[in-house]
JSON list of C-alpha atoms in Angstrom, two decimals:
[
{"chain": "A", "resi": 1, "resn": "UNK", "atom": "CA", "xyz": [0.00, 0.00, 0.00]},
{"chain": "A", "resi": 2, "resn": "UNK", "atom": "CA", "xyz": [1.33, 3.42, -0.93]},
{"chain": "A", "resi": 3, "resn": "UNK", "atom": "CA", "xyz": [1.01, 6.05, 1.77]},
{"chain": "A", "resi": 4, "resn": "UNK", "atom": "CA", "xyz": [1.34, 9.47, 0.15]},
{"chain": "A", "resi": 5, "resn": "UNK", "atom": "CA", "xyz": [2.01, 11.14, 3.50]},
{"chain": "A", "resi": 6, "resn": "UNK", "atom": "CA", "xyz": [5.05, 8.88, 4.00]},
{"chain": "A", "resi": 7, "resn": "UNK", "atom": "CA", "xyz": [6.27, 9.51, 0.44]},
{"chain": "A", "resi": 8, "resn": "UNK", "atom": "CA", "xyz": [6.10, 13.26, 1.02]},
{"chain": "A", "resi": 9, "resn": "UNK", "atom": "CA", "xyz": [8.53, 12.83, 3.93]},
{"chain": "A", "resi": 10, "resn": "UNK", "atom": "CA", "xyz": [11.19, 10.97, 1.93]},
{"chain": "A", "resi": 11, "resn": "UNK", "atom": "CA", "xyz": [14.57, 12.44, 2.96]},
{"chain": "A", "resi": 12, "resn": "UNK", "atom": "CA", "xyz": [16.02, 11.39, -0.41]},
{"chain": "A", "resi": 13, "resn": "UNK", "atom": "CA", "xyz": [13.53, 13.69, -2.17]},
{"chain": "A", "resi": 14, "resn": "UNK", "atom": "CA", "xyz": [13.12, 16.51, 0.32]},
{"chain": "A", "resi": 15, "resn": "UNK", "atom": "CA", "xyz": [15.77, 18.20, 2.44]},
{"chain": "A", "resi": 16, "resn": "UNK", "atom": "CA", "xyz": [14.58, 18.39, 6.07]},
{"chain": "A", "resi": 17, "resn": "UNK", "atom": "CA", "xyz": [11.59, 16.28, 5.01]},
{"chain": "A", "resi": 18, "resn": "UNK", "atom": "CA", "xyz": [9.77, 16.38, 8.37]},
{"chain": "A", "resi": 19, "resn": "UNK", "atom": "CA", "xyz": [9.51, 20.19, 8.40]},
{"chain": "A", "resi": 20, "resn": "UNK", "atom": "CA", "xyz": [6.70, 22.15, 6.72]},
{"chain": "A", "resi": 21, "resn": "UNK", "atom": "CA", "xyz": [8.47, 24.47, 4.29]},
{"chain": "A", "resi": 22, "resn": "UNK", "atom": "CA", "xyz": [6.31, 26.02, 1.55]},
{"chain": "A", "resi": 23, "resn": "UNK", "atom": "CA", "xyz": [9.43, 27.58, -0.01]},
{"chain": "A", "resi": 24, "resn": "UNK", "atom": "CA", "xyz": [11.07, 24.27, -0.97]},
{"chain": "A", "resi": 25, "resn": "UNK", "atom": "CA", "xyz": [13.08, 24.17, -4.18]},
{"chain": "A", "resi": 26, "resn": "UNK", "atom": "CA", "xyz": [11.09, 21.16, -5.45]},
{"chain": "A", "resi": 27, "resn": "UNK", "atom": "CA", "xyz": [7.51, 21.63, -4.17]},
{"chain": "A", "resi": 28, "resn": "UNK", "atom": "CA", "xyz": [5.86, 20.00, -7.20]},
{"chain": "A", "resi": 29, "resn": "UNK", "atom": "CA", "xyz": [7.51, 16.66, -6.42]},
{"chain": "A", "resi": 30, "resn": "UNK", "atom": "CA", "xyz": [5.19, 16.03, -3.47]},
{"chain": "A", "resi": 31, "resn": "UNK", "atom": "CA", "xyz": [2.38, 13.52, -3.88]},
{"chain": "A", "resi": 32, "resn": "UNK", "atom": "CA", "xyz": [-0.42, 15.37, -2.09]},
{"chain": "A", "resi": 33, "resn": "UNK", "atom": "CA", "xyz": [-2.65, 15.10, -5.16]},
{"chain": "A", "resi": 34, "resn": "UNK", "atom": "CA", "xyz": [-1.55, 11.61, -6.21]},
{"chain": "A", "resi": 35, "resn": "UNK", "atom": "CA", "xyz": [0.35, 10.67, -9.33]},
{"chain": "A", "resi": 36, "resn": "UNK", "atom": "CA", "xyz": [-0.28, 9.36, -12.85]},
{"chain": "A", "resi": 37, "resn": "UNK", "atom": "CA", "xyz": [-3.76, 7.92, -13.40]},
{"chain": "A", "resi": 38, "resn": "UNK", "atom": "CA", "xyz": [-4.51, 8.48, -9.71]},
{"chain": "A", "resi": 39, "resn": "UNK", "atom": "CA", "xyz": [-3.88, 12.24, -9.90]},
{"chain": "A", "resi": 40, "resn": "UNK", "atom": "CA", "xyz": [-6.64, 14.27, -8.26]},
{"chain": "A", "resi": 41, "resn": "UNK", "atom": "CA", "xyz": [-9.08, 15.76, -10.77]},
{"chain": "A", "resi": 42, "resn": "UNK", "atom": "CA", "xyz": [-9.71, 18.66, -8.39]},
{"chain": "A", "resi": 43, "resn": "UNK", "atom": "CA", "xyz": [-6.04, 19.57, -7.79]},
{"chain": "A", "resi": 44, "resn": "UNK", "atom": "CA", "xyz": [-6.23, 22.89, -9.65]},
{"chain": "A", "resi": 45, "resn": "UNK", "atom": "CA", "xyz": [-9.32, 23.97, -7.73]},
{"chain": "A", "resi": 46, "resn": "UNK", "atom": "CA", "xyz": [-7.77, 22.84, -4.42]},
{"chain": "A", "resi": 47, "resn": "UNK", "atom": "CA", "xyz": [-4.60, 24.86, -5.11]},
{"chain": "A", "resi": 48, "resn": "UNK", "atom": "CA", "xyz": [-6.68, 27.96, -5.90]},
{"chain": "A", "resi": 49, "resn": "UNK", "atom": "CA", "xyz": [-8.76, 27.52, -2.74]},
{"chain": "A", "resi": 50, "resn": "UNK", "atom": "CA", "xyz": [-5.71, 27.13, -0.50]},
{"chain": "A", "resi": 51, "resn": "UNK", "atom": "CA", "xyz": [-4.02, 30.16, -2.14]},
{"chain": "A", "resi": 52, "resn": "UNK", "atom": "CA", "xyz": [-7.10, 32.31, -1.44]},
{"chain": "A", "resi": 53, "resn": "UNK", "atom": "CA", "xyz": [-7.31, 31.01, 2.14]},
{"chain": "A", "resi": 54, "resn": "UNK", "atom": "CA", "xyz": [-3.63, 31.68, 2.85]},
{"chain": "A", "resi": 55, "resn": "UNK", "atom": "CA", "xyz": [-3.80, 35.18, 1.34]},
{"chain": "A", "resi": 56, "resn": "UNK", "atom": "CA", "xyz": [-6.77, 35.97, 3.60]},
{"chain": "A", "resi": 57, "resn": "UNK", "atom": "CA", "xyz": [-5.02, 34.55, 6.69]},
{"chain": "A", "resi": 58, "resn": "UNK", "atom": "CA", "xyz": [-1.82, 36.51, 6.02]},
{"chain": "A", "resi": 59, "resn": "UNK", "atom": "CA", "xyz": [-3.82, 39.73, 6.31]},
{"chain": "A", "resi": 60, "resn": "UNK", "atom": "CA", "xyz": [-4.95, 38.79, 9.85]},
{"chain": "A", "resi": 61, "resn": "UNK", "atom": "CA", "xyz": [-3.13, 38.33, 13.16]},
{"chain": "A", "resi": 62, "resn": "UNK", "atom": "CA", "xyz": [-1.61, 34.84, 13.65]},
{"chain": "A", "resi": 63, "resn": "UNK", "atom": "CA", "xyz": [-3.90, 31.99, 14.65]},
{"chain": "A", "resi": 64, "resn": "UNK", "atom": "CA", "xyz": [-3.47, 30.27, 17.98]},
{"chain": "A", "resi": 65, "resn": "UNK", "atom": "CA", "xyz": [-4.78, 26.95, 19.24]},
{"chain": "A", "resi": 66, "resn": "UNK", "atom": "CA", "xyz": [-7.10, 27.51, 22.22]},
{"chain": "A", "resi": 67, "resn": "UNK", "atom": "CA", "xyz": [-8.13, 23.97, 23.05]},
{"chain": "A", "resi": 68, "resn": "UNK", "atom": "CA", "xyz": [-7.62, 20.35, 22.14]},
{"chain": "A", "resi": 69, "resn": "UNK", "atom": "CA", "xyz": [-8.28, 19.19, 18.57]},
{"chain": "A", "resi": 70, "resn": "UNK", "atom": "CA", "xyz": [-10.37, 16.06, 18.10]},
{"chain": "A", "resi": 71, "resn": "UNK", "atom": "CA", "xyz": [-9.80, 13.52, 15.34]},
{"chain": "A", "resi": 72, "resn": "UNK", "atom": "CA", "xyz": [-12.59, 11.05, 14.68]},
{"chain": "A", "resi": 73, "resn": "UNK", "atom": "CA", "xyz": [-11.86, 7.78, 12.87]},
{"chain": "A", "resi": 74, "resn": "UNK", "atom": "CA", "xyz": [-15.34, 7.81, 11.31]},
{"chain": "A", "resi": 75, "resn": "UNK", "atom": "CA", "xyz": [-14.37, 10.99, 9.47]},
{"chain": "A", "resi": 76, "resn": "UNK", "atom": "CA", "xyz": [-11.35, 9.38, 7.80]},
{"chain": "A", "resi": 77, "resn": "UNK", "atom": "CA", "xyz": [-11.50, 9.80, 4.03]},
{"chain": "A", "resi": 78, "resn": "UNK", "atom": "CA", "xyz": [-8.87, 7.69, 2.32]},
{"chain": "A", "resi": 79, "resn": "UNK", "atom": "CA", "xyz": [-5.60, 9.03, 3.66]},
{"chain": "A", "resi": 80, "resn": "UNK", "atom": "CA", "xyz": [-6.97, 12.26, 5.13]},
{"chain": "A", "resi": 81, "resn": "UNK", "atom": "CA", "xyz": [-7.58, 12.54, 8.86]},
{"chain": "A", "resi": 82, "resn": "UNK", "atom": "CA", "xyz": [-11.04, 13.68, 9.85]},
{"chain": "A", "resi": 83, "resn": "UNK", "atom": "CA", "xyz": [-10.87, 16.67, 12.17]},
{"chain": "A", "resi": 84, "resn": "UNK", "atom": "CA", "xyz": [-14.08, 17.07, 14.14]},
{"chain": "A", "resi": 85, "resn": "UNK", "atom": "CA", "xyz": [-13.05, 20.00, 16.34]},
{"chain": "A", "resi": 86, "resn": "UNK", "atom": "CA", "xyz": [-10.19, 22.50, 15.87]},
{"chain": "A", "resi": 87, "resn": "UNK", "atom": "CA", "xyz": [-10.47, 25.39, 18.34]},
{"chain": "A", "resi": 88, "resn": "UNK", "atom": "CA", "xyz": [-8.58, 28.35, 16.86]},
{"chain": "A", "resi": 89, "resn": "UNK", "atom": "CA", "xyz": [-8.75, 32.10, 17.24]},
{"chain": "A", "resi": 90, "resn": "UNK", "atom": "CA", "xyz": [-6.80, 35.05, 15.96]},
{"chain": "A", "resi": 91, "resn": "UNK", "atom": "CA", "xyz": [-4.32, 36.29, 18.55]},
{"chain": "A", "resi": 92, "resn": "UNK", "atom": "CA", "xyz": [-5.70, 39.22, 20.50]},
{"chain": "A", "resi": 93, "resn": "UNK", "atom": "CA", "xyz": [-9.36, 38.36, 19.80]},
{"chain": "A", "resi": 94, "resn": "UNK", "atom": "CA", "xyz": [-11.62, 36.83, 22.44]}
]
């Protein structure tokens, strides 16, 4: 079984593979959207959505975790973890 998350942490492909670094020299080599005939049909839309989200978040104060996240196995979708509860707020807001 291929686990994309494990492949994306391959130290032979990615320097400092365990660290989130959006400025990597080879970002298109990750397998987040699959590969070949298993490539995600919605990859272009997903990239546009995440770009818009990140641009909106950059304009705000940093987010902070204000509680304990919950992950529910029944919300697992393929290789994605189902997050049921993620308590965040912008720093300085109550």
